JSON list of C-alpha atoms in Angstrom, two decimals:
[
{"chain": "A", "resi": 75, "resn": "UNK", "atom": "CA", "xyz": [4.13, 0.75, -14.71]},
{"chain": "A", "resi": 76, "resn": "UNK", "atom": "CA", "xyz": [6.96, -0.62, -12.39]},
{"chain": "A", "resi": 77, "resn": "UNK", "atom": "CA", "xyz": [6.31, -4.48, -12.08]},
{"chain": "A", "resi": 78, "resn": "UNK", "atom": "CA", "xyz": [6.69, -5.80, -8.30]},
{"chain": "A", "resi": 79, "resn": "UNK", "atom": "CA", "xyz": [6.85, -9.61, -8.08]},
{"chain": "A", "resi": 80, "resn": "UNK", "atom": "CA", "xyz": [6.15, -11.68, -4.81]},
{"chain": "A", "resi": 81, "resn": "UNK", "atom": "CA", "xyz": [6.41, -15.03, -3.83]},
{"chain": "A", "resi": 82, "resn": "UNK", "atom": "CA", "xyz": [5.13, -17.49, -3.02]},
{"chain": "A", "resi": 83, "resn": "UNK", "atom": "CA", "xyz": [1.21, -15.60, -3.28]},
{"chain": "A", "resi": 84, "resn": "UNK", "atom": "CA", "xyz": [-0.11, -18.41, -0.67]},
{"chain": "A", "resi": 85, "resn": "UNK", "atom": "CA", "xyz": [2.13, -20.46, 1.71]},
{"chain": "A", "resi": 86, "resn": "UNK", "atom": "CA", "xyz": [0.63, -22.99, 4.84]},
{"chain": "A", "resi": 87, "resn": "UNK", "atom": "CA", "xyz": [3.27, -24.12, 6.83]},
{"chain": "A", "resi": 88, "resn": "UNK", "atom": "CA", "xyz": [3.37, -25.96, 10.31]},
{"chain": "A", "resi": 89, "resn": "UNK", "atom": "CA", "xyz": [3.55, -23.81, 13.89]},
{"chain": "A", "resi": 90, "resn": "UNK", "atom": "CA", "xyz": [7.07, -23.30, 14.73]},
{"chain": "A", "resi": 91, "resn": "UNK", "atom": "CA", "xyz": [8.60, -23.50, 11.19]},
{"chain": "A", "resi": 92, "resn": "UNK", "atom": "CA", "xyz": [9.77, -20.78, 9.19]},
{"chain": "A", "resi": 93, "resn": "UNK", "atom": "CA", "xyz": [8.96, -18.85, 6.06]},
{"chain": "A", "resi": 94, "resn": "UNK", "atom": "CA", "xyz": [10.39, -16.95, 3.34]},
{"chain": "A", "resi": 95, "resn": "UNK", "atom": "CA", "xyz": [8.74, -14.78, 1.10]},
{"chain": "A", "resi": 96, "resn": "UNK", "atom": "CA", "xyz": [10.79, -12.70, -1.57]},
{"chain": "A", "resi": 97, "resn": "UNK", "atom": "CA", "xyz": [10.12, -9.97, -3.21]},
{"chain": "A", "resi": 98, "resn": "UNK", "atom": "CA", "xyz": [11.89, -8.64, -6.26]},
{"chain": "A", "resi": 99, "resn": "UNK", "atom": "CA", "xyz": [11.52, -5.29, -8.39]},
{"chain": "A", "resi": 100, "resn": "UNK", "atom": "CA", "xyz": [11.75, -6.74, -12.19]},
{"chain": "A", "resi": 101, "resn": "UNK", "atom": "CA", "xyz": [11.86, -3.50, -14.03]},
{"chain": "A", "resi": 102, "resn": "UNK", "atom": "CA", "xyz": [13.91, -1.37, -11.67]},
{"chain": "A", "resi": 103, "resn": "UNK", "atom": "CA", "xyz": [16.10, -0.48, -8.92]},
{"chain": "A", "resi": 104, "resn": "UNK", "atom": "CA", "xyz": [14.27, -0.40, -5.60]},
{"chain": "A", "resi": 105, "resn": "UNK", "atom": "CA", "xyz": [15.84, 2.27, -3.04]},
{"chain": "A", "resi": 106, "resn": "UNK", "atom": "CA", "xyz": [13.77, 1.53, -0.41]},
{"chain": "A", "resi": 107, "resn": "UNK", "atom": "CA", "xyz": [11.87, -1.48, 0.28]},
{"chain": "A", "resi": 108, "resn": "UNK", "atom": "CA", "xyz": [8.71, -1.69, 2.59]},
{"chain": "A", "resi": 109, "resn": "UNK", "atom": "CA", "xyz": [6.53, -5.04, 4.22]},
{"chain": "A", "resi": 110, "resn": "UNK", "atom": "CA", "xyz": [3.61, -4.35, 5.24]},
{"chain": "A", "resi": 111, "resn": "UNK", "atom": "CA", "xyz": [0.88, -6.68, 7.18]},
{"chain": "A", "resi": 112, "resn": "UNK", "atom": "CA", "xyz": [-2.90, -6.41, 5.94]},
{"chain": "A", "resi": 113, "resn": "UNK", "atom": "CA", "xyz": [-5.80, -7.51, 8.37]},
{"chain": "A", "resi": 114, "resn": "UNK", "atom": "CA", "xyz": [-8.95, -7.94, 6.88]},
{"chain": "A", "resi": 115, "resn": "UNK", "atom": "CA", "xyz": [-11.26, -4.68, 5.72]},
{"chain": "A", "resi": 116, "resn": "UNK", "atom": "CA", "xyz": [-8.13, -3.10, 7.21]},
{"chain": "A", "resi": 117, "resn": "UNK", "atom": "CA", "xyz": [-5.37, -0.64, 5.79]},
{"chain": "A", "resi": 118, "resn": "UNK", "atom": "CA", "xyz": [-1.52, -1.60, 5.41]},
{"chain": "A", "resi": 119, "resn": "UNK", "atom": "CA", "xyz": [0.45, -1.37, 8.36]},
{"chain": "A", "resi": 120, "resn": "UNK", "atom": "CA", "xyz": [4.11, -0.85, 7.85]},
{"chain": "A", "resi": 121, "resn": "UNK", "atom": "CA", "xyz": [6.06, -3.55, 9.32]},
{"chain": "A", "resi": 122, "resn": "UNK", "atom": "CA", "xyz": [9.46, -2.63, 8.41]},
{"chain": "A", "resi": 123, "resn": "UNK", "atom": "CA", "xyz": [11.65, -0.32, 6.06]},
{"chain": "A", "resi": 124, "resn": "UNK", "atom": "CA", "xyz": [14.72, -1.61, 4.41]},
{"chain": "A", "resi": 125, "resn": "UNK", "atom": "CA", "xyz": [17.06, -0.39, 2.52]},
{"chain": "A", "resi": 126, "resn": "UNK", "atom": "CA", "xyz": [19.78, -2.35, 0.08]},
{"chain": "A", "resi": 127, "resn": "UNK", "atom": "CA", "xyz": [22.75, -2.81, 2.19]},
{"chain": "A", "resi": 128, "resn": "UNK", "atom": "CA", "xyz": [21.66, -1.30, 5.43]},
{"chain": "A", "resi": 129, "resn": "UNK", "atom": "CA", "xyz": [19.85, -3.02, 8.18]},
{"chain": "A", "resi": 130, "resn": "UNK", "atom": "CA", "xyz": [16.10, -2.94, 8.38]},
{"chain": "A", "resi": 131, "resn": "UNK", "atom": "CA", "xyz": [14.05, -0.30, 10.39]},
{"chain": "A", "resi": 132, "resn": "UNK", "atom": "CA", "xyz": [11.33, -2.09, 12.27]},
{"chain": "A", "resi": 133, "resn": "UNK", "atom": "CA", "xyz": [8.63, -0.34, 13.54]},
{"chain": "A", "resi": 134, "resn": "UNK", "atom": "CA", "xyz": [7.15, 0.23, 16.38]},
{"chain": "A", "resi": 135, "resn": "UNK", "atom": "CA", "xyz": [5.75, -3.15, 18.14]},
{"chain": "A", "resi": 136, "resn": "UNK", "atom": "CA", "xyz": [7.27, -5.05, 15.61]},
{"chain": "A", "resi": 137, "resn": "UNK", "atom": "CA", "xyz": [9.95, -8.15, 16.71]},
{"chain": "A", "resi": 138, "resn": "UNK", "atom": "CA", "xyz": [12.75, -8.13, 14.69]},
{"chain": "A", "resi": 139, "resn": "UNK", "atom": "CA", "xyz": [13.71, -11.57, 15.74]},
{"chain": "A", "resi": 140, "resn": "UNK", "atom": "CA", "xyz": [10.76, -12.84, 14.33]},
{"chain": "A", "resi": 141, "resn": "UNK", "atom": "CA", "xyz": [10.36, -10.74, 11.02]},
{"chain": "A", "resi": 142, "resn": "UNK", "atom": "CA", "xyz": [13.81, -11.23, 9.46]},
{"chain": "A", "resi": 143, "resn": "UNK", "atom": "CA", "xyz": [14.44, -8.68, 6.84]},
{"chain": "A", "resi": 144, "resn": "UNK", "atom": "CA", "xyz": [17.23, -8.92, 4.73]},
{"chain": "A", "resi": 145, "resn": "UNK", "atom": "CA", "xyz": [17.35, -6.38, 1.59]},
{"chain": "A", "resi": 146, "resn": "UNK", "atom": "CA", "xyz": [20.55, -7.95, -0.12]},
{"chain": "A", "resi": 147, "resn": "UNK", "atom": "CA", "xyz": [20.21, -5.83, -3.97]},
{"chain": "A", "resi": 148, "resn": "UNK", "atom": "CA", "xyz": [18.46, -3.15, -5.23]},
{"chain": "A", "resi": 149, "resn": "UNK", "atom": "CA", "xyz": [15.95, -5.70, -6.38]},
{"chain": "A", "resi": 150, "resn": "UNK", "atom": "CA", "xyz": [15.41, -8.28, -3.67]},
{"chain": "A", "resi": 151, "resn": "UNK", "atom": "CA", "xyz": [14.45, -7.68, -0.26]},
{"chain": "A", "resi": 152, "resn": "UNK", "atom": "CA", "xyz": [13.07, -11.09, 2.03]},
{"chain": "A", "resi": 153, "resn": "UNK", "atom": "CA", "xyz": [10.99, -11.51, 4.89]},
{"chain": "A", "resi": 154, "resn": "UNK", "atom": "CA", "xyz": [11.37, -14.53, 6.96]},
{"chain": "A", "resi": 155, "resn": "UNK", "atom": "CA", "xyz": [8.94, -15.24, 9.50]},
{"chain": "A", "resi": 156, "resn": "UNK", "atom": "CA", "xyz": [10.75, -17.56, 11.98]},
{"chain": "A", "resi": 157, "resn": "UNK", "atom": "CA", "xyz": [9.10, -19.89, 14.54]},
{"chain": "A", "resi": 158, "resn": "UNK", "atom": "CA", "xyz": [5.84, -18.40, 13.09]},
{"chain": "A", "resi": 159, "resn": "UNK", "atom": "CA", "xyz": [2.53, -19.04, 14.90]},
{"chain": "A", "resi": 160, "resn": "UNK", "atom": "CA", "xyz": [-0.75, -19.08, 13.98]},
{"chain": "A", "resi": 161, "resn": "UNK", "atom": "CA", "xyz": [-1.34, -15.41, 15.17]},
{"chain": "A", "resi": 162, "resn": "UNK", "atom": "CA", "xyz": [1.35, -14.48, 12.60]},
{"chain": "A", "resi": 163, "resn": "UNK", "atom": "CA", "xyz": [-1.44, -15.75, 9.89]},
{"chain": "A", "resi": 164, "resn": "UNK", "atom": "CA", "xyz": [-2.13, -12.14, 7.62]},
{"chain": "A", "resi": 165, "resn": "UNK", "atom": "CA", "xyz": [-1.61, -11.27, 4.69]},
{"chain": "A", "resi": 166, "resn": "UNK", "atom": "CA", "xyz": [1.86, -9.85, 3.94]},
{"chain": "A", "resi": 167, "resn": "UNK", "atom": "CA", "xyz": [2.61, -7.20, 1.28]},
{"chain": "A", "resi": 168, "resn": "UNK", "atom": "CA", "xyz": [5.86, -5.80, -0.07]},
{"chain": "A", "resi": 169, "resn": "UNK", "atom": "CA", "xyz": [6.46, -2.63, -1.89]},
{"chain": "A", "resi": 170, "resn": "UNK", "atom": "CA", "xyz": [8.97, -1.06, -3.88]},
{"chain": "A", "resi": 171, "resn": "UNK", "atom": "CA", "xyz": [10.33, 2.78, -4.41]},
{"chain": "A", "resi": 172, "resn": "UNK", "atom": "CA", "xyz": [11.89, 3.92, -7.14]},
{"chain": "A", "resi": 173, "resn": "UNK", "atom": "CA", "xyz": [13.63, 7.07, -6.73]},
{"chain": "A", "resi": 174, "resn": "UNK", "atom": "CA", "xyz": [12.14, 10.04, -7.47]},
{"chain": "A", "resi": 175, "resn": "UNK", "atom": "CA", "xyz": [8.42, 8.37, -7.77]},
{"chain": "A", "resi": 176, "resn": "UNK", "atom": "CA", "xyz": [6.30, 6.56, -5.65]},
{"chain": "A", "resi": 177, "resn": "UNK", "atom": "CA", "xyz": [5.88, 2.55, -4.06]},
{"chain": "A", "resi": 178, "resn": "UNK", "atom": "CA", "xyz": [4.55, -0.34, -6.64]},
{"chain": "A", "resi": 179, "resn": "UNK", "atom": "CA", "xyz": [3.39, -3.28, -4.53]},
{"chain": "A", "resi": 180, "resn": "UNK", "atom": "CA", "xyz": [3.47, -7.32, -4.55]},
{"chain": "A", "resi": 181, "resn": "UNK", "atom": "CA", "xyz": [1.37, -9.27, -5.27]},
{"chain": "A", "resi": 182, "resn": "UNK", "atom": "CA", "xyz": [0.97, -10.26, -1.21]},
{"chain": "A", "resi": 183, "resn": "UNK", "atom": "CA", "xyz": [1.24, -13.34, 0.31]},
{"chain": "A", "resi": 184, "resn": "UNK", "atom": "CA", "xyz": [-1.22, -14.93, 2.17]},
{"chain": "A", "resi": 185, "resn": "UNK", "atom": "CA", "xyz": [0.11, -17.01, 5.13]},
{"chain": "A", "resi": 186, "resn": "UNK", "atom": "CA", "xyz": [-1.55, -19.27, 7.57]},
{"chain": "A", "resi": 187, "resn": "UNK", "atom": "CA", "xyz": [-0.07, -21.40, 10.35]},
{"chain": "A", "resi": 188, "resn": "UNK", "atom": "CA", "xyz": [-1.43, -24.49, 11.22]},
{"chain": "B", "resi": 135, "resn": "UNK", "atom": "CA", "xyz": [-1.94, 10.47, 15.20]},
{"chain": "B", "resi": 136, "resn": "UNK", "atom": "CA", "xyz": [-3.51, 9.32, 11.66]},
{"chain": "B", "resi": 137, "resn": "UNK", "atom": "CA", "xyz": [-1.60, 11.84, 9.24]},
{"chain": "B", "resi": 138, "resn": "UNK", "atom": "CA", "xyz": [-4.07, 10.97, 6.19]},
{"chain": "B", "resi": 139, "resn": "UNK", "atom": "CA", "xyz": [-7.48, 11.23, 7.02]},
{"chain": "B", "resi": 140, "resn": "UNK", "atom": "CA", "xyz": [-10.00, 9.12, 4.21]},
{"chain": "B", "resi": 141, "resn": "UNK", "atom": "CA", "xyz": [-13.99, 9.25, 4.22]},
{"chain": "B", "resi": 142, "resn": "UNK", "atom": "CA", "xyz": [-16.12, 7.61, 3.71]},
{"chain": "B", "resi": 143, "resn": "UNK", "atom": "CA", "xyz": [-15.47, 3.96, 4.92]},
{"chain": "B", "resi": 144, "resn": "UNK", "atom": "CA", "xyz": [-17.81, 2.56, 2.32]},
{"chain": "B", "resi": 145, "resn": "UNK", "atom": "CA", "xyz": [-19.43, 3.76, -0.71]},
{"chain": "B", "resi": 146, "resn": "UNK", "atom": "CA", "xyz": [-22.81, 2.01, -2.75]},
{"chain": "B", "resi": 147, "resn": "UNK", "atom": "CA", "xyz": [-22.77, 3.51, -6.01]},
{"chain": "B", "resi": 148, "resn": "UNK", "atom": "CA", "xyz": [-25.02, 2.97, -9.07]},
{"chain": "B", "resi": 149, "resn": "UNK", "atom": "CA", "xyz": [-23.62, 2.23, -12.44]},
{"chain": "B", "resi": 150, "resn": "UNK", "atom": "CA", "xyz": [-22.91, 4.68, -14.76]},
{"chain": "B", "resi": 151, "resn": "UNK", "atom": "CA", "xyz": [-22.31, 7.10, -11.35]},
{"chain": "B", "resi": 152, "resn": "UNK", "atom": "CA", "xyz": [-19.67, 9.36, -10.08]},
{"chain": "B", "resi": 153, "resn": "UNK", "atom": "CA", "xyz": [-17.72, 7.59, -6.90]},
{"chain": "B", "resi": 154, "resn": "UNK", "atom": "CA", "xyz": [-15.88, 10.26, -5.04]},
{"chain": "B", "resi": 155, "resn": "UNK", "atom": "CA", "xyz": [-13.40, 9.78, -2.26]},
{"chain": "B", "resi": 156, "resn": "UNK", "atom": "CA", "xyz": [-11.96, 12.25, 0.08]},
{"chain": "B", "resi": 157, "resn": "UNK", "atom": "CA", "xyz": [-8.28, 12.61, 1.70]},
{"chain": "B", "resi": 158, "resn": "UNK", "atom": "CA", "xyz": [-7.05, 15.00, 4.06]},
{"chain": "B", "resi": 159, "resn": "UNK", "atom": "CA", "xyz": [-3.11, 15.22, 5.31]},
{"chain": "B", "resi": 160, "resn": "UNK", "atom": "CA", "xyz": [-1.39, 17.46, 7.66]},
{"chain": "B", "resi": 161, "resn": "UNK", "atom": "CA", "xyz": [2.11, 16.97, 7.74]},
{"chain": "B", "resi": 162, "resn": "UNK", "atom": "CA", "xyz": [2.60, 20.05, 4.41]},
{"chain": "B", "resi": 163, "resn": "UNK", "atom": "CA", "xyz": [6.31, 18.17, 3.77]},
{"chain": "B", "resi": 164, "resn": "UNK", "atom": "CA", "xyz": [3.89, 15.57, 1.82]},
{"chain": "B", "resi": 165, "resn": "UNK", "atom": "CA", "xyz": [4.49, 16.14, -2.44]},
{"chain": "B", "resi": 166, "resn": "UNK", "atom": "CA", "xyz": [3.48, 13.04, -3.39]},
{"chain": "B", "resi": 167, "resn": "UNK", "atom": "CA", "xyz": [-0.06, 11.45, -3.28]},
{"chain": "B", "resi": 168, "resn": "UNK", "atom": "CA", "xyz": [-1.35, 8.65, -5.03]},
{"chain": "B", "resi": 169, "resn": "UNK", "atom": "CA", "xyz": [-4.14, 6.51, -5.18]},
{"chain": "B", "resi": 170, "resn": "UNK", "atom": "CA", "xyz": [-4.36, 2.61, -4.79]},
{"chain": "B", "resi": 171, "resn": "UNK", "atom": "CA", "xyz": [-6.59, 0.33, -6.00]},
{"chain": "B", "resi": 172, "resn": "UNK", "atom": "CA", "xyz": [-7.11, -3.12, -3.96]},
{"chain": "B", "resi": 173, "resn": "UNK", "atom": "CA", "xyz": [-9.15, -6.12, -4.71]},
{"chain": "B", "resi": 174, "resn": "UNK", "atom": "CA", "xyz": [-9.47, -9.13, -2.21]},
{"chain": "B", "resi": 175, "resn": "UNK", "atom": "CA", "xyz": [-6.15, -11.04, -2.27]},
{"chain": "B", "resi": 176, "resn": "UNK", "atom": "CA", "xyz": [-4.32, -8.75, -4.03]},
{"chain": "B", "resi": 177, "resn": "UNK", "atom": "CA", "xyz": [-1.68, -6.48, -3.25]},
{"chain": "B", "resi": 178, "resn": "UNK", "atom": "CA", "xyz": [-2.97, -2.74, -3.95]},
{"chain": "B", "resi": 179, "resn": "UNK", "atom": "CA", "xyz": [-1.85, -1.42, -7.30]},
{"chain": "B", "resi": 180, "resn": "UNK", "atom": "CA", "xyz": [-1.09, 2.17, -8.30]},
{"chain": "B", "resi": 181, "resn": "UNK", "atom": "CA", "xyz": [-4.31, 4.16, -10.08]},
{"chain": "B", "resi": 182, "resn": "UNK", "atom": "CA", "xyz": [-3.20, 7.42, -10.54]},
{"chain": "B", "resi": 183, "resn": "UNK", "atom": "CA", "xyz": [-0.70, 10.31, -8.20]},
{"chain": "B", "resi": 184, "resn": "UNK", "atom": "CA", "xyz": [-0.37, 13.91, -8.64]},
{"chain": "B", "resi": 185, "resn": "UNK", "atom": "CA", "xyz": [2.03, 16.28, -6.93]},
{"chain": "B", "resi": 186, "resn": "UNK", "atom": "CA", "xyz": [1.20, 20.03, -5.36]},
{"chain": "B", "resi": 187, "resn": "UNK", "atom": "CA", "xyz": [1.82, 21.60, -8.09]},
{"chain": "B", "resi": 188, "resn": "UNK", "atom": "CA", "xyz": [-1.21, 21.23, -10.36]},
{"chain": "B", "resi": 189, "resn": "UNK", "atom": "CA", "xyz": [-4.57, 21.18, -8.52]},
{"chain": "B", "resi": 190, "resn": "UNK", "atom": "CA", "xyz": [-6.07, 18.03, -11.19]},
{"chain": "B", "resi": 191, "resn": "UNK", "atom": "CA", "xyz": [-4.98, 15.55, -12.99]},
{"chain": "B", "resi": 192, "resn": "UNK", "atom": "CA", "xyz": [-6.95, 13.16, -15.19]},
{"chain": "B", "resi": 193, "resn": "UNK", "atom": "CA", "xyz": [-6.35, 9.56, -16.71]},
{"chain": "B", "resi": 194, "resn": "UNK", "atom": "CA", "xyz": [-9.59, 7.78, -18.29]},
{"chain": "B", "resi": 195, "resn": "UNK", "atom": "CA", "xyz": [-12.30, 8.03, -16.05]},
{"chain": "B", "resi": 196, "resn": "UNK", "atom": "CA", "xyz": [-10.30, 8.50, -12.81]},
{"chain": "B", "resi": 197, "resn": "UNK", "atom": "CA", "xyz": [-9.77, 11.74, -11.87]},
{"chain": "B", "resi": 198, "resn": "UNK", "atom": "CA", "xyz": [-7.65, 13.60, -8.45]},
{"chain": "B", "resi": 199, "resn": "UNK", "atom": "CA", "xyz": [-8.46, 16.52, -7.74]},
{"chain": "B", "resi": 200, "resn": "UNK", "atom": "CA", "xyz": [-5.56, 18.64, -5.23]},
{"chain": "B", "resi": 201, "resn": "UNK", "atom": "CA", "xyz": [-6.57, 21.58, -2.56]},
{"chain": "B", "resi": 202, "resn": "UNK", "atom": "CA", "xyz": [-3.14, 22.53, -1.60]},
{"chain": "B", "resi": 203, "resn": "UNK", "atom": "CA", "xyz": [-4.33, 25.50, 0.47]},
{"chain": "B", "resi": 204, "resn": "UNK", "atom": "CA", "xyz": [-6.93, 22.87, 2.38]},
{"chain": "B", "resi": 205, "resn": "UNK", "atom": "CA", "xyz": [-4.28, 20.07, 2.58]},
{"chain": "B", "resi": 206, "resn": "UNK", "atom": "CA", "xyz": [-7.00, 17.92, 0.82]},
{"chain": "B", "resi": 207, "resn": "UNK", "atom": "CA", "xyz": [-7.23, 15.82, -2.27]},
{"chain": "B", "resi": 208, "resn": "UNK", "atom": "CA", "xyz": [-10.17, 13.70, -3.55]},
{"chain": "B", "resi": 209, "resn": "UNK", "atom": "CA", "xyz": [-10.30, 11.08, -6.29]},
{"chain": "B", "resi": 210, "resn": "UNK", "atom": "CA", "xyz": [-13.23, 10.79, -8.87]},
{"chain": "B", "resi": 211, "resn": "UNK", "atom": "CA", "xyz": [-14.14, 8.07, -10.62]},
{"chain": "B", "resi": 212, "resn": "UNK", "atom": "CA", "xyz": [-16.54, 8.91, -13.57]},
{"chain": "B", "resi": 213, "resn": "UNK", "atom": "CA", "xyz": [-19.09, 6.52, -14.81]},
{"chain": "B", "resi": 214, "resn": "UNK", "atom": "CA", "xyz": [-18.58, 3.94, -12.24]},
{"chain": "B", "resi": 215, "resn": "UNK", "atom": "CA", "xyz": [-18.52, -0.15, -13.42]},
{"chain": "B", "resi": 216, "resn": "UNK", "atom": "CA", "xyz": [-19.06, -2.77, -11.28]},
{"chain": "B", "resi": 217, "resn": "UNK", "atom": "CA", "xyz": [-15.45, -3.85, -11.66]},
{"chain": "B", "resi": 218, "resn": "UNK", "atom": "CA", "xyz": [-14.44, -0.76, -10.10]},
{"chain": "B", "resi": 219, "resn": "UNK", "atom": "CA", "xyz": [-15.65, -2.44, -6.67]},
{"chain": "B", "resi": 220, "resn": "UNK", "atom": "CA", "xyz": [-12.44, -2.23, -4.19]},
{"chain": "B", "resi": 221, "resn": "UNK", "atom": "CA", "xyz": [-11.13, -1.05, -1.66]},
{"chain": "B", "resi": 222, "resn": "UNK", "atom": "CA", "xyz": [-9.45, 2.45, -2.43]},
{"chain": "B", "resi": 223, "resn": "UNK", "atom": "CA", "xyz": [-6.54, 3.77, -0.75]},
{"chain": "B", "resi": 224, "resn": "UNK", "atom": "CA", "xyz": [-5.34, 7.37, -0.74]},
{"chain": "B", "resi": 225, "resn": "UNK", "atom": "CA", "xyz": [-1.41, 7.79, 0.32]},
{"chain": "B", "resi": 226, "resn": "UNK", "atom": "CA", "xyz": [0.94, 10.77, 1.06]},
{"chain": "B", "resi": 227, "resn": "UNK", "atom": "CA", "xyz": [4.30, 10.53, 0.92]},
{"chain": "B", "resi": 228, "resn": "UNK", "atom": "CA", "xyz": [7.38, 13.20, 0.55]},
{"chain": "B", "resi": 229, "resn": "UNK", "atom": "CA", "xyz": [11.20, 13.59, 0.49]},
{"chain": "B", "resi": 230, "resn": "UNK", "atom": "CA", "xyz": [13.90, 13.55, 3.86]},
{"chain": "B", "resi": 231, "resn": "UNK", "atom": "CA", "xyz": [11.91, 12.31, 6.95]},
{"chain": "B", "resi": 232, "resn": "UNK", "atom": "CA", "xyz": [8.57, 12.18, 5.29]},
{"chain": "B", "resi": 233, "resn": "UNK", "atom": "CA", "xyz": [9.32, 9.90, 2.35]},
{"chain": "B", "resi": 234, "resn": "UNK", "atom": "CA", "xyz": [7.66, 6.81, 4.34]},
{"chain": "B", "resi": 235, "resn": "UNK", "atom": "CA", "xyz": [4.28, 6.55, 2.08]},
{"chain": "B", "resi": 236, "resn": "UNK", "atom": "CA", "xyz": [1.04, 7.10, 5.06]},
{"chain": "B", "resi": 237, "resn": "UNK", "atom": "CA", "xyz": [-1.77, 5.69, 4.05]},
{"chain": "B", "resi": 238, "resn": "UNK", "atom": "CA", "xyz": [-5.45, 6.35, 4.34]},
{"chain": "B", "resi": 239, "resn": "UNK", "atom": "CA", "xyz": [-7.91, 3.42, 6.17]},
{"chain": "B", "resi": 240, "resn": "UNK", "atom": "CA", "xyz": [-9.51, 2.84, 3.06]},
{"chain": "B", "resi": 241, "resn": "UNK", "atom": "CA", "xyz": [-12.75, 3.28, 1.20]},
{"chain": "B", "resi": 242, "resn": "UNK", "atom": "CA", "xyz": [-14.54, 0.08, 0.17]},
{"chain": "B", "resi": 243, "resn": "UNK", "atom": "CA", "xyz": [-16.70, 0.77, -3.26]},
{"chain": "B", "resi": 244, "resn": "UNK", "atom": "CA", "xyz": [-19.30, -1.08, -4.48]},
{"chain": "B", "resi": 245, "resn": "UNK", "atom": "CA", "xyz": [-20.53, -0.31, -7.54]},
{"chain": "B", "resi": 246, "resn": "UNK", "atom": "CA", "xyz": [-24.35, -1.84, -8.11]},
{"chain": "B", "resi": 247, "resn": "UNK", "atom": "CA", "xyz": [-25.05, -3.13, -11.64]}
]
């Protein structure tokens, strides 16, 4: 299957710093990215669509200045978390479409503020 | 409005036992539903998908079957392991407006030795 690579898979950084996580499709071109934030025993909520070259669609309840999405290839798409907080501690999940099929995911990234 | 309805919440199932899981959509532009398998800390990772126009679709011991007519779809997973313990996702997704994936709340299996 499609292979969906993530990084860093666990990052603790310092309240009011900021953090990048990446996420690259290895094996093909990604129309469509997606982040999504996991609670826990809880389902994926979509954070944000983006697609390469276009700016990113946030959803609802979602600050844009804080969740910086920048989708710069088909392959890479990055979140940045700026001036992040510890209620911005989740887990955070990519995914990738290929056209014509459906999303392969990350490996997530578990964040914590301190 | 939750477009992909998923029961049960949680499952206990012996070994060597048929774990079934339930999805219902609504929006009928959906032709594209997979199922994701999640274990703690990992991102969820594609099982198996079928599209509308066959009503099963097999691989190993995991199974979806597709009600087009009931807007329903249900993965089966035959002779249950403990390693199958996860959390189980169902998803719909389709072209033009729909094409954003939906996902169901989840199903957490546990599989008993």
């Amino acid at each position: 299957g499609a292979v969906v690579s993530q990084h860093p898979s666990r990052v603790i950084c310092k309240s009011g710093t900021s953090v990048k996580i990446e996420c690259r499709s290895l094996d093909f071109q990604a129309t469509t990215m997606f982040w999504y934030r996991q609670f826990p025993k809880q389902s994926l909520m979509l954070m944000a669509t983006s697609n390469e070259g276009s700016k990113a669609t946030y959803e609802q309840g979602v600050e844009k200045d804080k969740f910086l999405i920048n989708h710069a290839s088909l392959t890479l798409s990055t979140l940045t978390v700026t001036s992040a907080h510890p209620e911005d501690s989740s887990f955070y999940i990519c995914s990738a479409r290929a056209q014509g099929a459906g999303s392969f995911f990350g490996q997530g990234t578990r964040l914590t503020v301190v | 409005q939750q477009q992909v309805k998923q029961s049960p919440q949680s499952l206990i199932v012996q070994k060597g036992g048929i774990s079934i899981i339930n999805c219902a959509y609504e929006n009928t532009a959906f032709d594209y539903f997979p199922w994701y398998q999640q274990f703690p800390g990992k991102g969820p990772a594609l099982l198996i998908a079928i599209r509308p126009d066959v009503s099963e679709k097999k691989e190993g011991r995991f199974t979806i079957s597709f009600n087009k007519s009931a807007k329903q779809f249900s993965l089966h997973i035959m002779d249950s392991q403990p390693g199958d313990s996860a959390t189980y996702f169902c998803a719909a997704s389709g072209s033009g407006g729909s094409y954003i994936p939906t996902f169901g709340r989840g199903t957490s299996l546990i599989v008993h030795p």
